Tab-separated table of C-alpha atoms in Angstrom:
chain	number	residue	atom	x	y	z
A	1	VAL	CA	18.940	16.354	24.175
A	2	ALA	CA	21.432	15.314	21.259
A	3	LEU	CA	22.774	11.585	22.887
A	4	HIS	CA	20.812	9.771	25.626
A	5	THR	CA	22.683	6.404	26.782
A	6	GLU	CA	21.131	3.793	28.745
A	7	GLY	CA	23.386	1.139	27.463
A	8	ASP	CA	26.550	-0.497	29.485
A	9	ARG	CA	30.376	-0.363	27.555
A	10	ILE	CA	29.236	2.120	24.955
A	11	VAL	CA	32.261	3.927	23.003
A	12	VAL	CA	31.512	7.293	21.040
A	13	LYS	CA	34.225	8.255	19.030
A	14	ASN	CA	34.901	11.144	16.655
A	15	CYS	CA	31.548	12.317	17.337
A	16	ARG	CA	29.895	16.032	17.745
A	17	LEU	CA	27.208	16.663	19.912
A	18	ILE	CA	25.401	19.957	19.420
A	19	GLY	CA	22.865	21.211	21.756
A	20	ASN	CA	22.174	23.814	24.395
A	21	GLN	CA	20.761	22.623	27.875
A	22	ASP	CA	21.212	18.949	28.192
A	23	THR	CA	23.155	17.973	25.261
A	24	LEU	CA	24.530	14.735	26.985
A	25	TYR	CA	22.457	12.746	28.897
A	26	THR	CA	24.379	10.062	30.566
A	27	GLY	CA	21.566	7.528	32.040
A	28	GLY	CA	21.819	4.226	33.967
A	29	ASP	CA	23.074	3.872	36.982
A	30	GLY	CA	26.724	1.842	36.929
A	31	ASN	CA	26.479	1.823	33.101
A	32	ARG	CA	29.563	2.592	31.657
A	33	LEU	CA	30.630	4.999	28.651
A	34	LEU	CA	33.705	5.937	26.603
A	35	PHE	CA	33.965	9.173	24.793
A	36	THR	CA	37.313	9.784	22.516
A	37	ASN	CA	38.222	12.607	20.205
A	38	SER	CA	34.724	14.154	20.208
A	39	TYR	CA	33.234	17.697	20.437
A	40	ILE	CA	30.531	18.027	23.159
A	41	GLU	CA	28.605	21.433	22.898
A	42	GLY	CA	26.386	23.172	25.037
A	43	THR	CA	25.076	25.618	27.523
A	44	THR	CA	23.892	24.640	31.304
A	45	ASP	CA	24.237	21.394	32.807
A	46	PHE	CA	24.859	20.152	29.449
A	47	ILE	CA	26.742	16.745	30.363
A	48	PHE	CA	24.594	15.183	33.020
A	49	GLY	CA	23.197	11.680	34.622
A	50	SER	CA	24.131	8.862	36.541
A	51	ALA	CA	26.541	6.791	34.555
A	52	THR	CA	30.440	6.009	35.051
A	53	ALA	CA	31.590	8.091	31.676
A	54	TRP	CA	35.241	8.836	30.548
A	55	PHE	CA	36.062	11.602	28.280
A	56	GLU	CA	39.283	11.276	26.654
A	57	GLU	CA	40.918	13.945	24.413
A	58	CYS	CA	37.603	15.819	23.797
A	59	VAL	CA	36.548	19.491	23.471
A	60	ILE	CA	33.630	20.578	25.777
A	61	HIS	CA	32.311	23.499	24.402
A	62	CYS	CA	30.605	26.203	26.613
A	63	LYS	CA	28.067	28.185	24.716
A	64	LYS	CA	27.006	30.717	27.577
A	65	ASN	CA	27.815	31.430	31.279
A	66	SER	CA	26.436	28.587	33.473
A	67	TYR	CA	27.743	24.807	34.441
A	68	ILE	CA	29.452	22.206	32.180
A	69	THR	CA	28.338	19.029	34.433
A	70	ALA	CA	25.631	18.129	36.528
A	71	ALA	CA	26.724	14.334	37.274
A	72	SER	CA	23.817	12.140	39.364
A	73	THR	CA	26.255	9.312	40.526
A	74	PRO	CA	24.785	7.030	42.710
A	75	LYS	CA	26.694	6.693	45.974
A	76	ASP	CA	27.994	3.351	46.011
A	77	VAL	CA	29.425	4.111	42.562
A	78	ALA	CA	33.092	5.032	42.892
A	79	TYR	CA	33.314	7.035	39.780
A	80	GLY	CA	30.837	9.319	38.070
A	81	TYR	CA	32.880	11.612	35.112
A	82	ILE	CA	36.531	11.861	34.260
A	83	PHE	CA	37.469	14.446	31.930
A	84	ASN	CA	41.420	13.252	31.173
A	85	GLN	CA	43.326	15.559	28.152
A	86	CYS	CA	40.175	17.466	27.479
A	87	GLU	CA	40.252	20.965	26.376
A	88	ILE	CA	37.005	23.195	27.535
A	89	THR	CA	36.512	26.360	24.957
A	90	LEU	CA	34.135	29.213	25.159
A	91	ASN	CA	32.019	31.601	23.128
A	92	ASP	CA	33.883	34.802	23.161
A	93	GLU	CA	31.401	36.497	25.183
A	94	VAL	CA	31.445	33.613	27.673
A	95	SER	CA	33.455	35.061	30.796
A	96	SER	CA	32.009	32.582	33.920
A	97	VAL	CA	31.901	28.834	33.625
A	98	TYR	CA	31.721	26.624	36.766
A	99	LEU	CA	32.821	22.755	35.846
A	100	GLY	CA	29.774	21.288	37.707
A	101	ARG	CA	27.333	21.470	40.328
A	102	PRO	CA	25.812	18.293	41.785
A	103	TRP	CA	22.442	17.299	40.384
A	104	ARG	CA	22.012	14.539	43.171
A	105	PRO	CA	24.092	14.400	46.281
A	106	TYR	CA	26.699	12.032	45.509
A	107	ALA	CA	28.148	13.627	42.241
A	108	ALA	CA	31.461	12.700	41.259
A	109	THR	CA	33.653	14.353	38.520
A	110	ILE	CA	37.134	14.763	37.987
A	111	PHE	CA	38.857	17.038	35.183
A	112	MET	CA	42.774	15.751	35.199
A	113	ASN	CA	45.359	17.107	32.649
A	114	CYS	CA	43.036	19.163	30.970
A	115	ILE	CA	43.353	22.744	29.291
A	116	PHE	CA	40.674	25.521	30.874
A	117	PRO	CA	40.428	29.115	29.251
A	118	LYS	CA	40.094	32.064	31.210
A	119	GLY	CA	36.349	31.873	31.942
A	120	ILE	CA	36.369	28.940	34.265
A	121	GLN	CA	35.238	30.737	37.341
A	122	ALA	CA	37.872	30.907	40.093
A	123	LYS	CA	35.101	28.802	42.814
A	124	GLY	CA	35.500	26.037	39.680
A	125	TRP	CA	32.497	24.245	41.074
A	126	ASP	CA	29.037	25.339	42.713
A	127	ASN	CA	26.829	23.410	45.589
A	128	TRP	CA	23.392	23.824	43.701
A	129	ARG	CA	22.285	25.820	46.613
A	130	ASN	CA	22.614	23.302	48.637
A	131	ALA	CA	25.358	23.690	51.389
A	132	ASP	CA	24.569	19.690	52.448
A	133	ASN	CA	25.832	18.736	48.816
A	134	GLU	CA	29.095	20.428	49.833
A	135	LYS	CA	29.565	17.278	52.679
A	136	THR	CA	28.746	14.215	49.646
A	137	ALA	CA	30.027	15.735	46.341
A	138	ARG	CA	32.823	14.504	44.790
A	139	TYR	CA	34.463	16.619	42.830
A	140	ALA	CA	38.461	16.633	42.100
A	141	GLU	CA	41.454	18.320	39.763
A	142	PHE	CA	44.514	17.589	38.712
A	143	ASN	CA	47.698	19.035	36.511
A	144	ASN	CA	45.252	20.993	34.381
A	145	LYS	CA	46.532	23.795	32.785
A	146	GLY	CA	45.377	26.985	30.697
A	147	GLU	CA	44.275	30.451	32.168
A	148	GLY	CA	41.291	28.677	34.077
A	149	SER	CA	43.455	25.985	36.236
A	150	ASN	CA	44.522	28.298	39.188
A	151	THR	CA	43.311	26.017	42.111
A	152	CYS	CA	43.867	28.430	45.163
A	153	ASN	CA	40.379	30.188	44.779
A	154	ARG	CA	38.518	26.758	44.195
A	155	VAL	CA	35.818	25.771	46.652
A	156	ASP	CA	37.353	24.195	49.883
A	157	TRP	CA	35.242	20.823	49.104
A	158	VAL	CA	37.187	20.334	46.158
A	159	LYS	CA	40.098	17.694	45.884
A	160	ILE	CA	43.141	18.482	44.777
A	161	LEU	CA	44.956	14.770	43.925
A	162	SER	CA	48.455	14.405	44.511
A	163	LYS	CA	50.362	12.742	41.766
A	164	ASN	CA	49.971	9.220	43.327
A	165	LYS	CA	46.098	9.248	43.619
A	166	ALA	CA	45.973	10.139	40.365
A	167	GLU	CA	47.959	7.950	38.783
A	168	ASN	CA	45.668	5.202	40.266
A	169	ILE	CA	42.777	7.025	38.083
A	170	THR	CA	42.956	4.909	34.864
A	171	LEU	CA	40.347	4.059	32.086
A	172	THR	CA	40.895	-0.024	33.113
A	173	ASN	CA	40.402	1.224	37.063
A	174	VAL	CA	37.727	3.313	36.424
A	175	MET	CA	35.627	0.829	33.931
A	176	LYS	CA	35.975	-2.287	36.125
A	177	LYS	CA	32.387	-3.544	37.191
A	178	ARG	CA	32.791	-4.273	41.222
A	179	GLU	CA	30.709	-7.071	41.697
A	180	THR	CA	32.472	-9.035	38.477
A	181	GLN	CA	35.523	-7.065	37.319
A	182	THR	CA	34.591	-7.336	33.805
A	183	PRO	CA	36.919	-5.119	31.717
A	184	PHE	CA	35.393	-2.351	29.878
A	185	CYS	CA	36.428	-4.081	26.123
A	186	GLN	CA	37.486	-7.560	25.910
């Protein structure tokens, strides 16, 4: 693990997180994290955990055929991982990458306004060998570009967001604490 977070309202800016399996562990149910203009590299489930994390203008680099995310979002938390305006890149020999698989049943991950290379799996998402996860995992995509962004062959349990739904997924809305509506930054 290159970085393991356990605090609330953590900002990671202009950083390089380099590892293999389990590069970034976003710990702490209900914790809120913001990653901007950073580079995260790994192999299997290399972004994983239960915190809510917003990734803005980051490069997510896959070093082998595997899975990018393994969220374990708690059932009562609205958002898990949101990747906005990020670019997924792959090593030259990589040709089969899934966007994510659920570490726990209610995993939540959204990719929006991102650039996907050719090697993104047509199915996009994996159920981690458990069909029950297809009923509970909360995966979505919106307005992604690039050769791997075509959603025609995505698994039928991923949501393709409308523009109206996507417009409500903002940093401010995602980072509010439900109980207190405490903003991420004051």
